[in-house]
Amino acid sequence: MITKKIEKAINDQLNRELYSAYLYLAMSADATAKGYKGAGKWFRVQFQEEQGHALKFYDYLQSQGAGVVLNEIKKPKGTWKSLFEMFESTLKHEQFITKSLNELMDLAVAGKDYATQALVQWYITEQIEEEANDVDILSMLKMAGSSTGTQLMIDKQLGKRGAAS
Ligand code: OFO
């Protein structure tokens, strides 16, 4: 059983995860349209991962007999100037998600809600990997600079990303 306060906070986080999915689908479309098929695939896998994150909160709410509230999902931006800008926005967004998960954890700790703490810990651990991946990709893109050849090599590498688990 979870409190109404935690229920509302989880529903807000569920909406953020759905927005994340939406944002990465927009990036996938833009990258593919610009000829970066590898990045297009990378973001499509990320879109699927975020849907999984949203569903994990959804299932938890239902397992607790709490209500699922599906709010409006904000419209994401549609175009980015470069792959670098795209991954810069990705890292910034993930840092925002980490912050919101930390706040959710604070609420769960304050309410001595151990089940929610265990759930949110899973996401916090996942965020370490997500942010590290973005930092790695950004540093590769920084090294590539304006070299189209190197950017295309990185794009090819991004396209090797496997399906979402
Ligand atoms: Fe991109 O991470 Fe969800 O939580």
JSON list of N, CA and C in Angstrom, two decimals, residues 7 13 15-16 19 30 35-36 38 58 69 75 82 86-88 92 96 98 104 118 139 141 154-155 161:
[
{"chain": "A", "resi": 7, "resn": "GLU", "atom": "N", "xyz": [1.65, 8.04, -4.58]},
{"chain": "A", "resi": 7, "resn": "GLU", "atom": "CA", "xyz": [0.91, 7.66, -5.79]},
{"chain": "A", "resi": 7, "resn": "GLU", "atom": "C", "xyz": [0.98, 8.79, -6.83]},
{"chain": "A", "resi": 13, "resn": "GLN", "atom": "N", "xyz": [6.08, 10.73, -12.34]},
{"chain": "A", "resi": 13, "resn": "GLN", "atom": "CA", "xyz": [7.30, 10.13, -12.91]},
{"chain": "A", "resi": 13, "resn": "GLN", "atom": "C", "xyz": [6.96, 9.27, -14.12]},
{"chain": "A", "resi": 15, "resn": "ASN", "atom": "N", "xyz": [4.66, 9.87, -16.20]},
{"chain": "A", "resi": 15, "resn": "ASN", "atom": "CA", "xyz": [4.49, 10.80, -17.30]},
{"chain": "A", "resi": 15, "resn": "ASN", "atom": "C", "xyz": [5.86, 11.26, -17.85]},
{"chain": "A", "resi": 16, "resn": "ARG", "atom": "N", "xyz": [6.82, 11.46, -16.96]},
{"chain": "A", "resi": 16, "resn": "ARG", "atom": "CA", "xyz": [8.17, 11.87, -17.41]},
{"chain": "A", "resi": 16, "resn": "ARG", "atom": "C", "xyz": [8.82, 10.77, -18.24]},
{"chain": "A", "resi": 19, "resn": "TYR", "atom": "N", "xyz": [7.27, 10.88, -21.57]},
{"chain": "A", "resi": 19, "resn": "TYR", "atom": "CA", "xyz": [7.83, 12.01, -22.33]},
{"chain": "A", "resi": 19, "resn": "TYR", "atom": "C", "xyz": [9.23, 11.65, -22.84]},
{"chain": "A", "resi": 30, "resn": "ASP", "atom": "N", "xyz": [14.42, 12.39, -36.43]},
{"chain": "A", "resi": 30, "resn": "ASP", "atom": "CA", "xyz": [15.27, 13.46, -36.95]},
{"chain": "A", "resi": 30, "resn": "ASP", "atom": "C", "xyz": [16.63, 12.93, -37.40]},
{"chain": "A", "resi": 35, "resn": "GLY", "atom": "N", "xyz": [20.05, 11.27, -42.27]},
{"chain": "A", "resi": 35, "resn": "GLY", "atom": "CA", "xyz": [20.99, 10.29, -42.82]},
{"chain": "A", "resi": 35, "resn": "GLY", "atom": "C", "xyz": [21.79, 9.54, -41.78]},
{"chain": "A", "resi": 36, "resn": "TYR", "atom": "N", "xyz": [21.55, 9.83, -40.49]},
{"chain": "A", "resi": 36, "resn": "TYR", "atom": "CA", "xyz": [22.26, 9.11, -39.44]},
{"chain": "A", "resi": 36, "resn": "TYR", "atom": "C", "xyz": [21.43, 7.91, -39.00]},
{"chain": "A", "resi": 38, "resn": "GLY", "atom": "N", "xyz": [22.32, 5.00, -37.91]},
{"chain": "A", "resi": 38, "resn": "GLY", "atom": "CA", "xyz": [22.77, 4.34, -36.69]},
{"chain": "A", "resi": 38, "resn": "GLY", "atom": "C", "xyz": [22.20, 5.04, -35.46]},
{"chain": "A", "resi": 58, "resn": "TYR", "atom": "N", "xyz": [3.90, 1.77, -13.98]},
{"chain": "A", "resi": 58, "resn": "TYR", "atom": "CA", "xyz": [2.48, 1.44, -14.20]},
{"chain": "A", "resi": 58, "resn": "TYR", "atom": "C", "xyz": [2.13, 0.13, -13.45]},
{"chain": "A", "resi": 69, "resn": "VAL", "atom": "N", "xyz": [-2.76, 7.31, -13.49]},
{"chain": "A", "resi": 69, "resn": "VAL", "atom": "CA", "xyz": [-3.32, 8.52, -14.10]},
{"chain": "A", "resi": 69, "resn": "VAL", "atom": "C", "xyz": [-2.45, 8.89, -15.30]},
{"chain": "A", "resi": 75, "resn": "LYS", "atom": "N", "xyz": [4.66, 17.92, -26.01]},
{"chain": "A", "resi": 75, "resn": "LYS", "atom": "CA", "xyz": [5.19, 17.73, -27.37]},
{"chain": "A", "resi": 75, "resn": "LYS", "atom": "C", "xyz": [6.71, 17.96, -27.36]},
{"chain": "A", "resi": 82, "resn": "SER", "atom": "N", "xyz": [22.63, 19.04, -34.81]},
{"chain": "A", "resi": 82, "resn": "SER", "atom": "CA", "xyz": [23.69, 18.06, -35.04]},
{"chain": "A", "resi": 82, "resn": "SER", "atom": "C", "xyz": [23.51, 16.88, -34.10]},
{"chain": "A", "resi": 86, "resn": "MET", "atom": "N", "xyz": [22.04, 16.71, -30.23]},
{"chain": "A", "resi": 86, "resn": "MET", "atom": "CA", "xyz": [21.05, 15.71, -29.85]},
{"chain": "A", "resi": 86, "resn": "MET", "atom": "C", "xyz": [21.48, 14.98, -28.56]},
{"chain": "A", "resi": 87, "resn": "PHE", "atom": "N", "xyz": [22.74, 14.57, -28.52]},
{"chain": "A", "resi": 87, "resn": "PHE", "atom": "CA", "xyz": [23.22, 13.84, -27.34]},
{"chain": "A", "resi": 87, "resn": "PHE", "atom": "C", "xyz": [23.43, 14.77, -26.14]},
{"chain": "A", "resi": 88, "resn": "GLU", "atom": "N", "xyz": [23.70, 16.03, -26.44]},
{"chain": "A", "resi": 88, "resn": "GLU", "atom": "CA", "xyz": [23.83, 17.02, -25.36]},
{"chain": "A", "resi": 88, "resn": "GLU", "atom": "C", "xyz": [22.46, 17.17, -24.68]},
{"chain": "A", "resi": 92, "resn": "LYS", "atom": "N", "xyz": [21.33, 16.12, -20.81]},
{"chain": "A", "resi": 92, "resn": "LYS", "atom": "CA", "xyz": [20.65, 17.11, -19.96]},
{"chain": "A", "resi": 92, "resn": "LYS", "atom": "C", "xyz": [19.31, 16.55, -19.48]},
{"chain": "A", "resi": 96, "resn": "PHE", "atom": "N", "xyz": [18.06, 15.56, -15.61]},
{"chain": "A", "resi": 96, "resn": "PHE", "atom": "CA", "xyz": [16.79, 16.02, -15.04]},
{"chain": "A", "resi": 96, "resn": "PHE", "atom": "C", "xyz": [15.99, 14.82, -14.48]},
{"chain": "A", "resi": 98, "resn": "THR", "atom": "N", "xyz": [17.25, 11.97, -13.43]},
{"chain": "A", "resi": 98, "resn": "THR", "atom": "CA", "xyz": [17.94, 11.51, -12.21]},
{"chain": "A", "resi": 98, "resn": "THR", "atom": "C", "xyz": [17.51, 12.37, -11.02]},
{"chain": "A", "resi": 104, "resn": "LEU", "atom": "N", "xyz": [11.92, 11.58, -5.75]},
{"chain": "A", "resi": 104, "resn": "LEU", "atom": "CA", "xyz": [10.95, 10.52, -5.45]},
{"chain": "A", "resi": 104, "resn": "LEU", "atom": "C", "xyz": [11.49, 9.63, -4.32]},
{"chain": "A", "resi": 118, "resn": "ALA", "atom": "N", "xyz": [12.80, 0.49, -2.83]},
{"chain": "A", "resi": 118, "resn": "ALA", "atom": "CA", "xyz": [13.45, -0.60, -3.59]},
{"chain": "A", "resi": 118, "resn": "ALA", "atom": "C", "xyz": [13.21, -0.41, -5.08]},
{"chain": "A", "resi": 139, "resn": "SER", "atom": "N", "xyz": [31.69, 12.49, -25.80]},
{"chain": "A", "resi": 139, "resn": "SER", "atom": "CA", "xyz": [33.14, 12.74, -25.94]},
{"chain": "A", "resi": 139, "resn": "SER", "atom": "C", "xyz": [33.64, 12.22, -27.28]},
{"chain": "A", "resi": 141, "resn": "LEU", "atom": "N", "xyz": [31.87, 12.27, -30.04]},
{"chain": "A", "resi": 141, "resn": "LEU", "atom": "CA", "xyz": [31.40, 13.27, -31.03]},
{"chain": "A", "resi": 141, "resn": "LEU", "atom": "C", "xyz": [32.23, 14.55, -30.93]},
{"chain": "A", "resi": 154, "resn": "ILE", "atom": "N", "xyz": [31.09, 6.94, -36.15]},
{"chain": "A", "resi": 154, "resn": "ILE", "atom": "CA", "xyz": [30.42, 6.89, -34.84]},
{"chain": "A", "resi": 154, "resn": "ILE", "atom": "C", "xyz": [28.96, 6.46, -35.05]},
{"chain": "A", "resi": 155, "resn": "ASP", "atom": "N", "xyz": [28.36, 6.99, -36.11]},
{"chain": "A", "resi": 155, "resn": "ASP", "atom": "CA", "xyz": [26.96, 6.64, -36.41]},
{"chain": "A", "resi": 155, "resn": "ASP", "atom": "C", "xyz": [26.82, 5.13, -36.62]},
{"chain": "A", "resi": 161, "resn": "ARG", "atom": "N", "xyz": [23.77, -0.91, -31.51]},
{"chain": "A", "resi": 161, "resn": "ARG", "atom": "CA", "xyz": [23.08, -1.08, -30.22]},
{"chain": "A", "resi": 161, "resn": "ARG", "atom": "C", "xyz": [21.99, -2.16, -30.33]}
]
